[in-house]
Amino acid sequence: MSENVLEVRQLKKYFSLPRSSGGSVRAVDGVDLTIGQGEVVGLVGESGSGKSTVGKCIVRLLEPTEGTIRLHGRDITTASRRQLRGVRTEMQMVFQDPYSTLNPRMTIGDIVAEPMQLHRLARGRELDTKVAGLLDKVGLASHLRHRYPHELSGGQRQRAGLARSLSVEPSLLVADEPVSALDVSVQAAVLNLLMDLQRDMGFSCLFIGHDLATVEFLCDRVAVMYLGRIVEEVNTTDLFRAPKHPYTQSLLSAAVVPDPKLQRTRQRIVLQGDIPSPINPPTGCTFHTRCPVAQLPLCSDTSPTLTDVTGRSHLASCHLITADGTAPDVTLSQTTENAWSKT
Amino acid sequence: MTTAAIAVDHARASRARRLFRRFASRPPAVVGLVGVILVVLIAIFAPLISPYDPAQGDYNHVFLTPFSAGHVLGTDDLGRDVLSRILQGSRSSLSAGLAATLLAVVVGVSFGLLAGYYRGALDTIIMRATDVMLAFPFLVLAVGLAAILGPSLNNAILALAISSVPGYVRITRAEVLGLREQDYVQAAIVNGAPDRVILFRHILRNCVSPLVVQASVTIPTMIIGEAALSFLGIGVQPPTASWGIMLSSAQGYISQAPWYALIPGVAIAITALSFNLLGDGLRDILDPRATK
């Protein structure tokens, strides 16, 4: 693989609280992430795990508290807005909410044309042709360019948002849950589109989501986040075949399998309680408060590091994974229950 | 012309037509528009259509009742033709209403945008200053400022404009605070848009509806405000006619010549109502999300 498109090292983002309460919210607490040329990396985790914050820090919508972000080897962590302007064509973002992602007072054509105008990439008739080409590429009929966002459906709006992001031909696309607000049937169409476009245009993509099925479908590699840290990171096949971290195992067991027979017989691991507050995260391994196999005091005292547990770049941070890569099996612990035993 | 260009022209034309049709389907808005156009035309052509010199008195014919020979609306205490004075008065009323509103909108919206978008110390300073101004009732502040600035139409306009700036700062700031978190503003930042593009194209354009509504309320308030200042003698100065001055001089003769007070009052009411109706209609058609 050639040079990496994105390299994130020890990214931290703390949101400070009002002075009276003292502390700060550790939304992101030391994240490393590398995305290669044309690679699609998934970032999953439940709400509050900090995955969206990572995305926003990368495109510099938020100022990172610590760490470095390199785009094509160039450090952009502290670049000023003016300096960033030249980098903006390299990275783009797709947003979650199809209703707020497009300016309600601009036509679809103007919205798609705006980035190219801002960066002076095209003008006049050439711009017209490019906009028409982009709309065609994302599967929007050409007459929609004169329409306003409120006249479009959610799926069409996400397509328009995608066309706007891809208009400058970025090498990195940060997609922050681009389909989670859409109907399932529309989700599939937009995901297929995203995958086709990725294959055609070859951009790298950080796909942020909480739906494991979409991530499995789209991504080459997946990083699982819990409470501001990455707990496991490996290629998609291995993650879904042999998850190592207890949290990943629980997450996977909670996902619905599209086979009713299999779904009925599956063991489901139900995690107790909610994700702990990132204002005052648990000591040691942050997952120990909910981990069904946690071994106290080891897990509550020392913080595990993210290490390669199999020798085939399968990163996981758990004390209980042995040197030969054997992982604890949460389905054997007592807190599990058969998916249908209670109903 | 290429077919694409024709298609664009066609789309624009049909959009204008659609807006017009939407406007035309609202009778109150049309009434308001007609009223405003009428008042504006009257103000523009006042010197041409006035039957008499509005400042020229005739002591042989004071307090003629309306519909007297030669004086459709009668004459006042100095024998001046009331119709001519109403026509001339429309000029100060309109210029006060429009100029003061425009000034208030421009200044208020600018400060509101700055406060809401940049936040921080600038926001605190601007908002505390508006709080201080809002502590005074609108007319009290306007009267005070006009008294300090000295009596003239321009100073009255300035005083009225300054007094209504805080309202615009508040409305704009509140809108900006909500809009800057919208994803399309974030997208514009990711696209490296300069502040001026973000502020004007993405934020200001989406504040237009509440601002139009506010302006439609302000214009009649300003017209009434100008009348009030003139009534108190710190606005338009005699012998120039103004609806406020006419009301003021009419109050001394209210028992002998009630129509004399009624006529400028009705003129003020009709003008204010027309602008209000027009403003409501504009708000409805300016919002593309409004139902047709």
mmCIF file of N, CA and C in Angstrom, chain B residues 66-175:
data_model
loop_
_atom_site.group_PDB
_atom_site.id
_atom_site.type_symbol
_atom_site.label_atom_id
_atom_site.label_comp_id
_atom_site.label_asym_id
_atom_site.label_seq_id
_atom_site.Cartn_x
_atom_site.Cartn_y
_atom_site.Cartn_z
ATOM 1 N N PRO B 66 -65.663 69.033 5.946
ATOM 2 C CA PRO B 66 -65.381 68.260 4.724
ATOM 3 C C PRO B 66 -66.522 68.380 3.727
ATOM 4 N N PHE B 67 -66.177 68.195 2.462
ATOM 5 C CA PHE B 67 -67.105 68.299 1.331
ATOM 6 C C PHE B 67 -67.616 69.718 1.123
ATOM 7 N N SER B 68 -66.906 70.737 1.672
ATOM 8 C CA SER B 68 -67.248 72.125 1.362
ATOM 9 C C SER B 68 -66.779 72.413 -0.065
ATOM 10 N N ALA B 69 -67.339 73.428 -0.653
ATOM 11 C CA ALA B 69 -66.964 73.783 -2.020
ATOM 12 C C ALA B 69 -65.484 74.112 -2.080
ATOM 13 N N GLY B 70 -64.728 73.410 -2.951
ATOM 14 C CA GLY B 70 -63.312 73.703 -3.135
ATOM 15 C C GLY B 70 -62.410 73.025 -2.133
ATOM 16 N N HIS B 71 -62.919 72.566 -1.007
ATOM 17 C CA HIS B 71 -62.091 71.895 -0.001
ATOM 18 C C HIS B 71 -62.739 70.567 0.385
ATOM 19 N N VAL B 72 -62.291 69.492 -0.289
ATOM 20 C CA VAL B 72 -62.944 68.192 -0.112
ATOM 21 C C VAL B 72 -62.885 67.728 1.337
ATOM 22 N N LEU B 73 -61.731 67.958 2.002
ATOM 23 C CA LEU B 73 -61.604 67.521 3.397
ATOM 24 C C LEU B 73 -61.694 68.692 4.370
ATOM 25 N N GLY B 74 -62.149 69.844 3.863
ATOM 26 C CA GLY B 74 -62.305 70.980 4.741
ATOM 27 C C GLY B 74 -61.016 71.760 4.933
ATOM 28 N N THR B 75 -61.026 72.688 5.887
ATOM 29 C CA THR B 75 -59.828 73.483 6.197
ATOM 30 C C THR B 75 -59.572 73.443 7.690
ATOM 31 N N ASP B 76 -58.322 73.813 8.077
ATOM 32 C CA ASP B 76 -57.974 73.751 9.497
ATOM 33 C C ASP B 76 -58.103 75.107 10.195
ATOM 34 N N ASP B 77 -57.506 75.208 11.382
ATOM 35 C CA ASP B 77 -57.666 76.410 12.195
ATOM 36 C C ASP B 77 -57.089 77.655 11.532
ATOM 37 N N LEU B 78 -56.148 77.480 10.589
ATOM 38 C CA LEU B 78 -55.589 78.637 9.896
ATOM 39 C C LEU B 78 -56.149 78.759 8.480
ATOM 40 N N GLY B 79 -57.154 77.944 8.174
ATOM 41 C CA GLY B 79 -57.769 78.005 6.857
ATOM 42 C C GLY B 79 -56.975 77.294 5.778
ATOM 43 N N ARG B 80 -56.040 76.401 6.183
ATOM 44 C CA ARG B 80 -55.262 75.665 5.186
ATOM 45 C C ARG B 80 -56.058 74.448 4.736
ATOM 46 N N ASP B 81 -55.881 74.055 3.491
ATOM 47 C CA ASP B 81 -56.618 72.930 2.924
ATOM 48 C C ASP B 81 -56.136 71.618 3.549
ATOM 49 N N VAL B 82 -57.036 70.884 4.201
ATOM 50 C CA VAL B 82 -56.643 69.668 4.919
ATOM 51 C C VAL B 82 -56.162 68.593 3.951
ATOM 52 N N LEU B 83 -56.846 68.448 2.797
ATOM 53 C CA LEU B 83 -56.436 67.435 1.824
ATOM 54 C C LEU B 83 -54.981 67.661 1.405
ATOM 55 N N SER B 84 -54.631 68.910 1.087
ATOM 56 C CA SER B 84 -53.264 69.207 0.668
ATOM 57 C C SER B 84 -52.272 68.880 1.771
ATOM 58 N N ARG B 85 -52.688 69.150 3.013
ATOM 59 C CA ARG B 85 -51.772 68.869 4.134
ATOM 60 C C ARG B 85 -51.638 67.374 4.391
ATOM 61 N N ILE B 86 -52.728 66.620 4.192
ATOM 62 C CA ILE B 86 -52.652 65.160 4.339
ATOM 63 C C ILE B 86 -51.700 64.598 3.278
ATOM 64 N N LEU B 87 -51.848 65.094 2.042
ATOM 65 C CA LEU B 87 -50.995 64.611 0.957
ATOM 66 C C LEU B 87 -49.536 64.903 1.266
ATOM 67 N N GLN B 88 -49.253 66.124 1.707
ATOM 68 C CA GLN B 88 -47.863 66.458 2.020
ATOM 69 C C GLN B 88 -47.368 65.679 3.238
ATOM 70 N N GLY B 89 -48.260 65.477 4.205
ATOM 71 C CA GLY B 89 -47.889 64.741 5.411
ATOM 72 C C GLY B 89 -47.478 63.309 5.122
ATOM 73 N N SER B 90 -48.045 62.734 4.036
ATOM 74 C CA SER B 90 -47.694 61.357 3.709
ATOM 75 C C SER B 90 -46.200 61.233 3.426
ATOM 76 N N ARG B 91 -45.583 62.327 2.983
ATOM 77 C CA ARG B 91 -44.154 62.274 2.660
ATOM 78 C C ARG B 91 -43.318 62.073 3.924
ATOM 79 N N SER B 92 -43.587 62.883 4.950
ATOM 80 C CA SER B 92 -42.764 62.705 6.159
ATOM 81 C C SER B 92 -43.070 61.368 6.829
ATOM 82 N N SER B 93 -44.353 60.965 6.795
ATOM 83 C CA SER B 93 -44.701 59.695 7.422
ATOM 84 C C SER B 93 -43.981 58.538 6.734
ATOM 85 N N LEU B 94 -44.064 58.513 5.407
ATOM 86 C CA LEU B 94 -43.452 57.409 4.666
ATOM 87 C C LEU B 94 -41.940 57.423 4.798
ATOM 88 N N SER B 95 -41.345 58.604 4.632
ATOM 89 C CA SER B 95 -39.886 58.623 4.701
ATOM 90 C C SER B 95 -39.425 58.226 6.088
ATOM 91 N N ALA B 96 -40.191 58.649 7.121
ATOM 92 C CA ALA B 96 -39.808 58.241 8.472
ATOM 93 C C ALA B 96 -39.950 56.732 8.619
ATOM 94 N N GLY B 97 -41.076 56.198 8.170
ATOM 95 C CA GLY B 97 -41.323 54.762 8.314
ATOM 96 C C GLY B 97 -40.279 53.933 7.605
ATOM 97 N N LEU B 98 -40.006 54.268 6.356
ATOM 98 C CA LEU B 98 -39.091 53.450 5.562
ATOM 99 C C LEU B 98 -37.639 53.667 5.972
ATOM 100 N N ALA B 99 -37.217 54.924 6.084
ATOM 101 C CA ALA B 99 -35.809 55.194 6.375
ATOM 102 C C ALA B 99 -35.432 54.692 7.757
ATOM 103 N N ALA B 100 -36.290 54.940 8.747
ATOM 104 C CA ALA B 100 -35.956 54.509 10.101
ATOM 105 C C ALA B 100 -35.903 52.983 10.182
ATOM 106 N N THR B 101 -36.853 52.317 9.502
ATOM 107 C CA THR B 101 -36.843 50.853 9.527
ATOM 108 C C THR B 101 -35.594 50.312 8.854
ATOM 109 N N LEU B 102 -35.279 50.862 7.689
ATOM 110 C CA LEU B 102 -34.102 50.406 6.956
ATOM 111 C C LEU B 102 -32.845 50.554 7.809
ATOM 112 N N LEU B 103 -32.730 51.722 8.427
ATOM 113 C CA LEU B 103 -31.554 51.986 9.264
ATOM 114 C C LEU B 103 -31.490 50.994 10.430
ATOM 115 N N ALA B 104 -32.642 50.784 11.073
ATOM 116 C CA ALA B 104 -32.686 49.876 12.224
ATOM 117 C C ALA B 104 -32.333 48.456 11.792
ATOM 118 N N VAL B 105 -32.852 48.028 10.623
ATOM 119 C CA VAL B 105 -32.588 46.663 10.149
ATOM 120 C C VAL B 105 -31.097 46.496 9.859
ATOM 121 N N VAL B 106 -30.530 47.433 9.127
ATOM 122 C CA VAL B 106 -29.128 47.301 8.729
ATOM 123 C C VAL B 106 -28.225 47.242 9.961
ATOM 124 N N VAL B 107 -28.425 48.187 10.873
ATOM 125 C CA VAL B 107 -27.564 48.225 12.066
ATOM 126 C C VAL B 107 -27.834 47.027 12.978
ATOM 127 N N GLY B 108 -29.124 46.772 13.234
ATOM 128 C CA GLY B 108 -29.479 45.697 14.163
ATOM 129 C C GLY B 108 -29.042 44.331 13.661
ATOM 130 N N VAL B 109 -29.275 44.069 12.364
ATOM 131 C CA VAL B 109 -28.910 42.768 11.809
ATOM 132 C C VAL B 109 -27.388 42.584 11.821
ATOM 133 N N SER B 110 -26.651 43.643 11.516
ATOM 134 C CA SER B 110 -25.185 43.536 11.527
ATOM 135 C C SER B 110 -24.685 43.150 12.912
ATOM 136 N N PHE B 111 -25.165 43.864 13.923
ATOM 137 C CA PHE B 111 -24.721 43.549 15.283
ATOM 138 C C PHE B 111 -25.176 42.147 15.697
ATOM 139 N N GLY B 112 -26.404 41.795 15.303
ATOM 140 C CA GLY B 112 -26.923 40.472 15.660
ATOM 141 C C GLY B 112 -26.097 39.359 15.045
ATOM 142 N N LEU B 113 -25.709 39.539 13.766
ATOM 143 C CA LEU B 113 -24.886 38.533 13.092
ATOM 144 C C LEU B 113 -23.544 38.389 13.796
ATOM 145 N N LEU B 114 -22.924 39.529 14.101
ATOM 146 C CA LEU B 114 -21.610 39.488 14.758
ATOM 147 C C LEU B 114 -21.706 38.789 16.111
ATOM 148 N N ALA B 115 -22.718 39.191 16.893
ATOM 149 C CA ALA B 115 -22.850 38.631 18.239
ATOM 150 C C ALA B 115 -23.119 37.134 18.179
ATOM 151 N N GLY B 116 -24.018 36.722 17.291
ATOM 152 C CA GLY B 116 -24.405 35.321 17.251
ATOM 153 C C GLY B 116 -23.355 34.423 16.634
ATOM 154 N N TYR B 117 -22.621 34.937 15.658
ATOM 155 C CA TYR B 117 -21.673 34.079 14.947
ATOM 156 C C TYR B 117 -20.331 33.987 15.657
ATOM 157 N N TYR B 118 -19.844 35.119 16.158
ATOM 158 C CA TYR B 118 -18.519 35.088 16.776
ATOM 159 C C TYR B 118 -18.550 34.828 18.274
ATOM 160 N N ARG B 119 -19.711 35.015 18.901
ATOM 161 C CA ARG B 119 -19.856 34.791 20.345
ATOM 162 C C ARG B 119 -18.778 35.534 21.142
ATOM 163 N N GLY B 120 -18.439 34.964 22.284
ATOM 164 C CA GLY B 120 -17.342 35.523 23.068
ATOM 165 C C GLY B 120 -17.623 36.903 23.644
ATOM 166 N N ALA B 121 -16.555 37.655 23.848
ATOM 167 C CA ALA B 121 -16.654 38.960 24.502
ATOM 168 C C ALA B 121 -17.510 39.926 23.681
ATOM 169 N N LEU B 122 -17.371 39.865 22.350
ATOM 170 C CA LEU B 122 -18.143 40.738 21.469
ATOM 171 C C LEU B 122 -19.638 40.555 21.710
ATOM 172 N N ASP B 123 -20.045 39.282 21.812
ATOM 173 C CA ASP B 123 -21.434 38.933 22.061
ATOM 174 C C ASP B 123 -21.898 39.560 23.376
ATOM 175 N N THR B 124 -21.090 39.388 24.413
ATOM 176 C CA THR B 124 -21.457 39.909 25.732
ATOM 177 C C THR B 124 -21.646 41.419 25.682
ATOM 178 N N ILE B 125 -20.692 42.115 25.064
ATOM 179 C CA ILE B 125 -20.782 43.575 25.005
ATOM 180 C C ILE B 125 -22.044 44.007 24.258
ATOM 181 N N ILE B 126 -22.265 43.434 23.073
ATOM 182 C CA ILE B 126 -23.419 43.828 22.266
ATOM 183 C C ILE B 126 -24.725 43.527 22.996
ATOM 184 N N MET B 127 -24.805 42.345 23.590
ATOM 185 C CA MET B 127 -26.072 41.975 24.208
ATOM 186 C C MET B 127 -26.362 42.781 25.482
ATOM 187 N N ARG B 128 -25.324 43.096 26.264
ATOM 188 C CA ARG B 128 -25.580 43.910 27.458
ATOM 189 C C ARG B 128 -26.029 45.311 27.044
ATOM 190 N N ALA B 129 -25.418 45.839 25.965
ATOM 191 C CA ALA B 129 -25.818 47.166 25.493
ATOM 192 C C ALA B 129 -27.285 47.155 25.057
ATOM 193 N N THR B 130 -27.713 46.098 24.364
ATOM 194 C CA THR B 130 -29.115 46.054 23.942
ATOM 195 C C THR B 130 -30.025 45.902 25.155
ATOM 196 N N ASP B 131 -29.576 45.151 26.168
ATOM 197 C CA ASP B 131 -30.388 45.016 27.377
ATOM 198 C C ASP B 131 -30.646 46.377 27.998
ATOM 199 N N VAL B 132 -29.589 47.195 28.052
ATOM 200 C CA VAL B 132 -29.738 48.531 28.625
ATOM 201 C C VAL B 132 -30.767 49.322 27.829
ATOM 202 N N MET B 133 -30.669 49.252 26.488
ATOM 203 C CA MET B 133 -31.606 50.023 25.669
ATOM 204 C C MET B 133 -33.025 49.490 25.798
ATOM 205 N N LEU B 134 -33.152 48.161 25.927
ATOM 206 C CA LEU B 134 -34.489 47.583 26.039
ATOM 207 C C LEU B 134 -35.138 47.906 27.390
ATOM 208 N N ALA B 135 -34.324 48.355 28.340
ATOM 209 C CA ALA B 135 -34.884 48.708 29.642
ATOM 210 C C ALA B 135 -35.789 49.938 29.527
ATOM 211 N N PHE B 136 -35.579 50.756 28.474
ATOM 212 C CA PHE B 136 -36.439 51.926 28.259
ATOM 213 C C PHE B 136 -37.553 51.567 27.287
ATOM 214 N N PRO B 137 -38.770 52.042 27.573
ATOM 215 C CA PRO B 137 -39.848 51.834 26.598
ATOM 216 C C PRO B 137 -39.490 52.521 25.275
ATOM 217 N N PHE B 138 -39.940 51.927 24.171
ATOM 218 C CA PHE B 138 -39.590 52.400 22.839
ATOM 219 C C PHE B 138 -39.781 53.909 22.660
ATOM 220 N N LEU B 139 -40.994 54.386 22.968
ATOM 221 C CA LEU B 139 -41.266 55.804 22.698
ATOM 222 C C LEU B 139 -40.506 56.729 23.634
ATOM 223 N N VAL B 140 -40.328 56.297 24.878
ATOM 224 C CA VAL B 140 -39.594 57.130 25.837
ATOM 225 C C VAL B 140 -38.163 57.325 25.340
ATOM 226 N N LEU B 141 -37.556 56.216 24.884
ATOM 227 C CA LEU B 141 -36.188 56.286 24.379
ATOM 228 C C LEU B 141 -36.130 57.192 23.145
ATOM 229 N N ALA B 142 -37.107 57.005 22.233
ATOM 230 C CA ALA B 142 -37.119 57.799 21.006
ATOM 231 C C ALA B 142 -37.295 59.282 21.328
ATOM 232 N N VAL B 143 -38.217 59.589 22.246
ATOM 233 C CA VAL B 143 -38.457 60.990 22.625
ATOM 234 C C VAL B 143 -37.198 61.592 23.242
ATOM 235 N N GLY B 144 -36.581 60.820 24.120
ATOM 236 C CA GLY B 144 -35.354 61.300 24.760
ATOM 237 C C GLY B 144 -34.269 61.586 23.745
ATOM 238 N N LEU B 145 -34.033 60.639 22.839
ATOM 239 C CA LEU B 145 -32.992 60.806 21.834
ATOM 240 C C LEU B 145 -33.310 61.977 20.916
ATOM 241 N N ALA B 146 -34.583 62.071 20.490
ATOM 242 C CA ALA B 146 -34.968 63.152 19.586
ATOM 243 C C ALA B 146 -34.777 64.505 20.256
ATOM 244 N N ALA B 147 -35.080 64.555 21.550
ATOM 245 C CA ALA B 147 -34.916 65.813 22.288
ATOM 246 C C ALA B 147 -33.442 66.200 22.360
ATOM 247 N N ILE B 148 -32.569 65.187 22.549
ATOM 248 C CA ILE B 148 -31.134 65.463 22.620
ATOM 249 C C ILE B 148 -30.607 65.899 21.256
ATOM 250 N N LEU B 149 -31.052 65.196 20.194
ATOM 251 C CA LEU B 149 -30.529 65.459 18.858
ATOM 252 C C LEU B 149 -31.039 66.786 18.307
ATOM 253 N N GLY B 150 -32.182 67.249 18.795
ATOM 254 C CA GLY B 150 -32.761 68.491 18.282
ATOM 255 C C GLY B 150 -33.871 68.207 17.305
ATOM 256 N N PRO B 151 -34.883 69.081 17.252
ATOM 257 C CA PRO B 151 -36.064 68.812 16.449
ATOM 258 C C PRO B 151 -35.834 68.961 14.941
ATOM 259 N N SER B 152 -35.987 67.877 14.207
ATOM 260 C CA SER B 152 -36.018 67.890 12.741
ATOM 261 C C SER B 152 -36.436 66.509 12.289
ATOM 262 N N LEU B 153 -36.870 66.398 11.049
ATOM 263 C CA LEU B 153 -37.341 65.093 10.570
ATOM 264 C C LEU B 153 -36.204 64.072 10.591
ATOM 265 N N ASN B 154 -35.001 64.486 10.124
ATOM 266 C CA ASN B 154 -33.877 63.554 10.088
ATOM 267 C C ASN B 154 -33.514 63.046 11.468
ATOM 268 N N ASN B 155 -33.505 63.956 12.448
ATOM 269 C CA ASN B 155 -33.170 63.533 13.803
ATOM 270 C C ASN B 155 -34.237 62.624 14.382
ATOM 271 N N ALA B 156 -35.505 62.893 14.022
ATOM 272 C CA ALA B 156 -36.583 62.023 14.489
ATOM 273 C C ALA B 156 -36.390 60.615 13.925
ATOM 274 N N ILE B 157 -36.016 60.545 12.642
ATOM 275 C CA ILE B 157 -35.778 59.241 12.007
ATOM 276 C C ILE B 157 -34.641 58.521 12.712
ATOM 277 N N LEU B 158 -33.564 59.246 12.975
ATOM 278 C CA LEU B 158 -32.410 58.664 13.648
ATOM 279 C C LEU B 158 -32.807 58.145 15.030
ATOM 280 N N ALA B 159 -33.548 58.946 15.764
ATOM 281 C CA ALA B 159 -33.956 58.560 17.117
ATOM 282 C C ALA B 159 -34.824 57.314 17.082
ATOM 283 N N LEU B 160 -35.779 57.282 16.148
ATOM 284 C CA LEU B 160 -36.662 56.113 16.041
ATOM 285 C C LEU B 160 -35.866 54.871 15.667
ATOM 286 N N ALA B 161 -34.917 55.030 14.734
ATOM 287 C CA ALA B 161 -34.120 53.887 14.283
ATOM 288 C C ALA B 161 -33.299 53.332 15.436
ATOM 289 N N ILE B 162 -32.617 54.213 16.150
ATOM 290 C CA ILE B 162 -31.782 53.740 17.262
ATOM 291 C C ILE B 162 -32.630 52.995 18.287
ATOM 292 N N SER B 163 -33.828 53.523 18.547
ATOM 293 C CA SER B 163 -34.665 52.903 19.567
ATOM 294 C C SER B 163 -35.121 51.504 19.186
ATOM 295 N N SER B 164 -35.213 51.211 17.883
ATOM 296 C CA SER B 164 -35.700 49.874 17.541
ATOM 297 C C SER B 164 -34.574 48.933 17.112
ATOM 298 N N VAL B 165 -33.329 49.369 17.200
ATOM 299 C CA VAL B 165 -32.201 48.482 16.899
ATOM 300 C C VAL B 165 -32.149 47.250 17.815
ATOM 301 N N PRO B 166 -32.341 47.411 19.146
ATOM 302 C CA PRO B 166 -32.180 46.248 20.030
ATOM 303 C C PRO B 166 -33.048 45.055 19.634
ATOM 304 N N GLY B 167 -34.283 45.323 19.194
ATOM 305 C CA GLY B 167 -35.164 44.238 18.787
ATOM 306 C C GLY B 167 -34.549 43.412 17.670
ATOM 307 N N TYR B 168 -33.968 44.103 16.680
ATOM 308 C CA TYR B 168 -33.359 43.396 15.553
ATOM 309 C C TYR B 168 -32.115 42.633 15.968
ATOM 310 N N VAL B 169 -31.332 43.214 16.868
ATOM 311 C CA VAL B 169 -30.136 42.505 17.349
ATOM 312 C C VAL B 169 -30.553 41.192 17.989
ATOM 313 N N ARG B 170 -31.572 41.262 18.837
ATOM 314 C CA ARG B 170 -32.020 40.062 19.549
ATOM 315 C C ARG B 170 -32.540 38.993 18.604
ATOM 316 N N ILE B 171 -33.435 39.394 17.694
ATOM 317 C CA ILE B 171 -34.028 38.416 16.782
ATOM 318 C C ILE B 171 -32.939 37.774 15.926
ATOM 319 N N THR B 172 -32.052 38.604 15.365
ATOM 320 C CA THR B 172 -31.015 38.072 14.489
ATOM 321 C C THR B 172 -30.095 37.135 15.251
ATOM 322 N N ARG B 173 -29.695 37.549 16.437
ATOM 323 C CA ARG B 173 -28.765 36.715 17.201
ATOM 324 C C ARG B 173 -29.388 35.358 17.515
ATOM 325 N N ALA B 174 -30.653 35.378 17.942
ATOM 326 C CA ALA B 174 -31.313 34.114 18.281
ATOM 327 C C ALA B 174 -31.354 33.192 17.064
ATOM 328 N N GLU B 175 -31.676 33.761 15.902
ATOM 329 C CA GLU B 175 -31.717 32.958 14.676
ATOM 330 C C GLU B 175 -30.338 32.393 14.355
#
